[in-house]
Amino acid sequence: MTWKSRLPLVVESAIPLSLCGALMDHVKNHTARPRTYQGVIDESLRKSEYVEIPMHLEEAVISHCAAHVRDHFEIAPKRIPTQPAVVYLYGPGAGFVAHHDEVTDIERERAQTNGQPVVGGDLTLVVWLNTPDSYGGGELFFENPAAEIKPPRGTLVAFPATRDHSHGVRPITRGERVTLVVRLDAECL
């Protein structure tokens, strides 16, 4: 089995609560921007905002998650220096239709004019920054095999950024879902 066909990794308490707090503080002190889906802002497909994260915070997250990712996927995770980690904010009514994280040509083309980051790479890491009781709905779901995840603060979910790992976010019914997304490249061991 290659790393691309492995099931998602779920690790509770992957990052310390103090790092969750530092990331939340950064988000509170910066203006969030609307996020696109394949380069177009279309709130019927995705309604969320994002804040880019500085390198020192991203590196702190990666340092806490790297061993888990390496052990599960049997790869050496590598930071992608050309793209920042982002925190996504999903408020009431927001969600994200099922999609895959493999970068498309249309996304690359549109990014040249819309100012949106192209978030590429081999693996997607999602870290929950707030508690599951602070918002309703907002589950991360996978289509094959079917699964829904709404974990505690500090939890890491990692999965290959391939067409085979279709996933989405259930609509938020109350509060706000706050998650950090980091994309990494995978180097075979």
CSV table of C-alpha atoms in Angstrom, one decimal:
chain,number,residue,atom,x,y,z
A,1,MET,CA,0.0,0.0,0.0
A,2,THR,CA,1.4,3.4,-0.9
A,3,TRP,CA,1.0,6.6,1.1
A,4,LYS,CA,-1.5,7.8,-1.5
A,5,SER,CA,-4.0,5.1,-0.7
A,6,ARG,CA,-3.9,5.2,3.1
A,7,LEU,CA,-6.9,6.2,5.1
A,8,PRO,CA,-6.9,9.6,6.9
A,9,LEU,CA,-4.8,9.9,10.0
A,10,VAL,CA,-6.6,11.3,13.1
A,11,VAL,CA,-4.5,12.3,16.2
A,12,GLU,CA,-6.1,14.0,19.1
A,13,SER,CA,-3.9,16.5,21.0
A,14,ALA,CA,-1.4,16.6,18.1
A,15,ILE,CA,-0.6,20.3,18.9
A,16,PRO,CA,-0.6,21.9,22.4
A,17,LEU,CA,-3.5,24.1,23.4
A,18,SER,CA,-1.0,27.0,23.8
A,19,LEU,CA,-0.2,26.8,20.1
A,20,CYS,CA,-3.9,26.7,19.3
A,21,GLY,CA,-4.3,29.9,21.3
A,22,ALA,CA,-1.4,31.6,19.5
A,23,LEU,CA,-2.9,30.7,16.2
A,24,MET,CA,-6.3,32.0,17.3
A,25,ASP,CA,-4.7,35.2,18.5
A,26,HIS,CA,-3.0,35.7,15.1
A,27,VAL,CA,-6.4,35.2,13.4
A,28,LYS,CA,-8.2,37.7,15.7
A,29,ASN,CA,-5.6,40.4,14.9
A,30,HIS,CA,-5.7,40.0,11.1
A,31,THR,CA,-8.4,40.7,8.5
A,32,ALA,CA,-9.9,37.6,7.0
A,33,ARG,CA,-10.4,37.4,3.3
A,34,PRO,CA,-13.1,35.4,1.4
A,35,ARG,CA,-11.9,32.1,0.0
A,36,THR,CA,-12.6,30.7,-3.4
A,37,TYR,CA,-13.3,27.3,-4.8
A,38,GLN,CA,-11.2,26.7,-7.9
A,39,GLY,CA,-10.5,30.3,-8.1
A,40,VAL,CA,-14.1,31.7,-8.0
A,41,ILE,CA,-15.9,33.1,-5.0
A,42,ASP,CA,-19.2,31.1,-5.1
A,43,GLU,CA,-20.8,30.9,-1.7
A,44,SER,CA,-23.2,28.2,-2.9
A,45,LEU,CA,-20.1,25.9,-3.1
A,46,ARG,CA,-17.9,27.3,-0.4
A,47,LYS,CA,-18.6,30.1,2.1
A,48,SER,CA,-15.5,30.7,4.2
A,49,GLU,CA,-12.8,33.2,5.0
A,50,TYR,CA,-9.1,32.7,5.6
A,51,VAL,CA,-6.1,34.3,7.2
A,52,GLU,CA,-2.5,33.4,6.2
A,53,ILE,CA,-0.3,32.2,9.0
A,54,PRO,CA,3.3,33.4,9.6
A,55,MET,CA,6.1,30.9,9.0
A,56,HIS,CA,7.1,30.5,12.7
A,57,LEU,CA,3.6,29.4,13.6
A,58,GLU,CA,3.4,27.1,10.6
A,59,GLU,CA,6.8,25.5,11.5
A,60,ALA,CA,5.6,25.0,15.1
A,61,VAL,CA,2.5,23.1,13.9
A,62,ILE,CA,4.6,21.0,11.5
A,63,SER,CA,7.1,20.1,14.2
A,64,HIS,CA,4.3,18.7,16.4
A,65,CYS,CA,2.7,16.8,13.5
A,66,ALA,CA,5.6,15.5,11.4
A,67,ALA,CA,6.3,12.3,13.4
A,68,HIS,CA,2.6,11.3,13.3
A,69,VAL,CA,2.5,11.9,9.5
A,70,ARG,CA,5.8,10.2,8.9
A,71,ASP,CA,4.7,7.1,10.9
A,72,HIS,CA,1.3,6.8,9.4
A,73,PHE,CA,2.1,7.5,5.7
A,74,GLU,CA,5.6,6.2,5.8
A,75,ILE,CA,7.0,9.3,4.1
A,76,ALA,CA,9.1,12.2,5.0
A,77,PRO,CA,6.8,15.3,5.2
A,78,LYS,CA,8.3,18.4,3.6
A,79,ARG,CA,7.2,22.0,4.1
A,80,ILE,CA,6.3,23.9,0.9
A,81,PRO,CA,8.1,27.3,1.3
A,82,THR,CA,6.2,29.0,-1.5
A,83,GLN,CA,2.8,28.7,0.2
A,84,PRO,CA,1.6,29.7,3.6
A,85,ALA,CA,-0.6,27.7,5.9
A,86,VAL,CA,-4.0,29.2,6.3
A,87,VAL,CA,-6.7,29.3,8.9
A,88,TYR,CA,-10.2,28.8,7.6
A,89,LEU,CA,-13.2,30.5,9.3
A,90,TYR,CA,-16.6,28.9,8.7
A,91,GLY,CA,-19.6,30.8,10.1
A,92,PRO,CA,-23.4,30.0,10.2
A,93,GLY,CA,-24.7,28.7,6.9
A,94,ALA,CA,-21.1,28.1,5.7
A,95,GLY,CA,-19.9,24.7,4.4
A,96,PHE,CA,-17.9,23.3,1.6
A,97,VAL,CA,-19.2,20.8,-1.0
A,98,ALA,CA,-17.3,17.5,-1.5
A,99,HIS,CA,-14.1,18.1,-3.4
A,100,HIS,CA,-10.5,16.8,-3.7
A,101,ASP,CA,-7.4,18.8,-2.9
A,102,GLU,CA,-5.4,18.0,-6.0
A,103,VAL,CA,-4.6,21.4,-7.6
A,104,THR,CA,-6.3,21.9,-11.0
A,105,ASP,CA,-5.1,23.9,-14.0
A,106,ILE,CA,-8.1,26.2,-13.8
A,107,GLU,CA,-7.2,27.1,-10.2
A,108,ARG,CA,-3.6,27.9,-11.2
A,109,GLU,CA,-4.8,30.1,-14.0
A,110,ARG,CA,-7.4,32.0,-12.0
A,111,ALA,CA,-4.9,32.6,-9.1
A,112,GLN,CA,-2.8,34.7,-11.4
A,113,THR,CA,-5.5,37.4,-11.4
A,114,ASN,CA,-7.6,36.9,-8.2
A,115,GLY,CA,-5.0,37.1,-5.5
A,116,GLN,CA,-5.9,33.8,-4.0
A,117,PRO,CA,-3.3,31.4,-2.8
A,118,VAL,CA,-2.9,28.1,-4.7
A,119,VAL,CA,-2.7,25.5,-1.9
A,120,GLY,CA,-0.9,22.5,-3.5
A,121,GLY,CA,1.1,19.6,-2.2
A,122,ASP,CA,0.9,15.9,-1.6
A,123,LEU,CA,-0.8,15.9,1.9
A,124,THR,CA,-3.4,18.0,3.5
A,125,LEU,CA,-3.2,18.6,7.3
A,126,VAL,CA,-6.2,20.0,9.1
A,127,VAL,CA,-5.9,21.1,12.8
A,128,TRP,CA,-8.9,22.1,14.8
A,129,LEU,CA,-8.3,25.4,16.7
A,130,ASN,CA,-11.6,25.7,18.6
A,131,THR,CA,-13.7,23.3,20.6
A,132,PRO,CA,-16.4,21.2,18.9
A,133,ASP,CA,-19.1,22.6,21.3
A,134,SER,CA,-18.3,26.2,20.2
A,135,TYR,CA,-20.1,25.5,16.9
A,136,GLY,CA,-22.9,23.3,15.5
A,137,GLY,CA,-22.5,21.3,12.3
A,138,GLY,CA,-19.1,21.7,10.6
A,139,GLU,CA,-18.1,18.1,10.5
A,140,LEU,CA,-15.3,17.2,8.1
A,141,PHE,CA,-16.7,14.4,5.9
A,142,PHE,CA,-15.1,11.9,3.6
A,143,GLU,CA,-17.0,10.1,0.8
A,144,ASN,CA,-15.0,6.9,0.4
A,145,PRO,CA,-15.0,5.3,2.8
A,146,ALA,CA,-17.7,7.4,4.4
A,147,ALA,CA,-16.8,9.1,7.6
A,148,GLU,CA,-17.5,12.2,9.6
A,149,ILE,CA,-15.2,13.9,12.0
A,150,LYS,CA,-15.8,16.7,14.5
A,151,PRO,CA,-12.8,16.3,16.9
A,152,PRO,CA,-11.5,18.2,19.9
A,153,ARG,CA,-9.3,21.3,19.7
A,154,GLY,CA,-5.7,20.5,18.8
A,155,THR,CA,-6.6,17.4,16.7
A,156,LEU,CA,-4.8,16.7,13.5
A,157,VAL,CA,-6.5,15.0,10.5
A,158,ALA,CA,-4.1,14.3,7.6
A,159,PHE,CA,-4.9,12.7,4.3
A,160,PRO,CA,-3.4,12.5,0.7
A,161,ALA,CA,-4.3,15.5,-1.5
A,162,THR,CA,-5.5,13.3,-4.3
A,163,ARG,CA,-8.7,12.8,-6.2
A,164,ASP,CA,-9.3,9.6,-4.3
A,165,HIS,CA,-9.8,11.4,-1.0
A,166,SER,CA,-13.0,13.4,-1.7
A,167,HIS,CA,-14.1,15.4,1.4
A,168,GLY,CA,-16.1,18.5,2.5
A,169,VAL,CA,-17.4,20.4,5.4
A,170,ARG,CA,-21.0,20.1,6.6
A,171,PRO,CA,-22.8,23.5,7.0
A,172,ILE,CA,-22.3,25.4,10.2
A,173,THR,CA,-25.6,25.7,12.1
A,174,ARG,CA,-24.3,28.0,14.9
A,175,GLY,CA,-21.0,29.6,16.1
A,176,GLU,CA,-17.8,29.4,14.0
A,177,ARG,CA,-15.5,26.5,13.0
A,178,VAL,CA,-11.8,27.5,12.9
A,179,THR,CA,-9.3,25.1,11.4
A,180,LEU,CA,-5.7,25.4,10.2
A,181,VAL,CA,-4.8,23.9,6.9
A,182,VAL,CA,-1.2,23.1,6.0
A,183,ARG,CA,-0.2,21.3,2.8
A,184,LEU,CA,3.0,19.3,2.7
A,185,ASP,CA,5.0,17.4,0.1
A,186,ALA,CA,5.8,13.8,0.6
A,187,GLU,CA,9.2,12.3,0.1
A,188,CYS,CA,9.4,8.5,0.1
A,189,LEU,CA,11.5,7.0,2.8
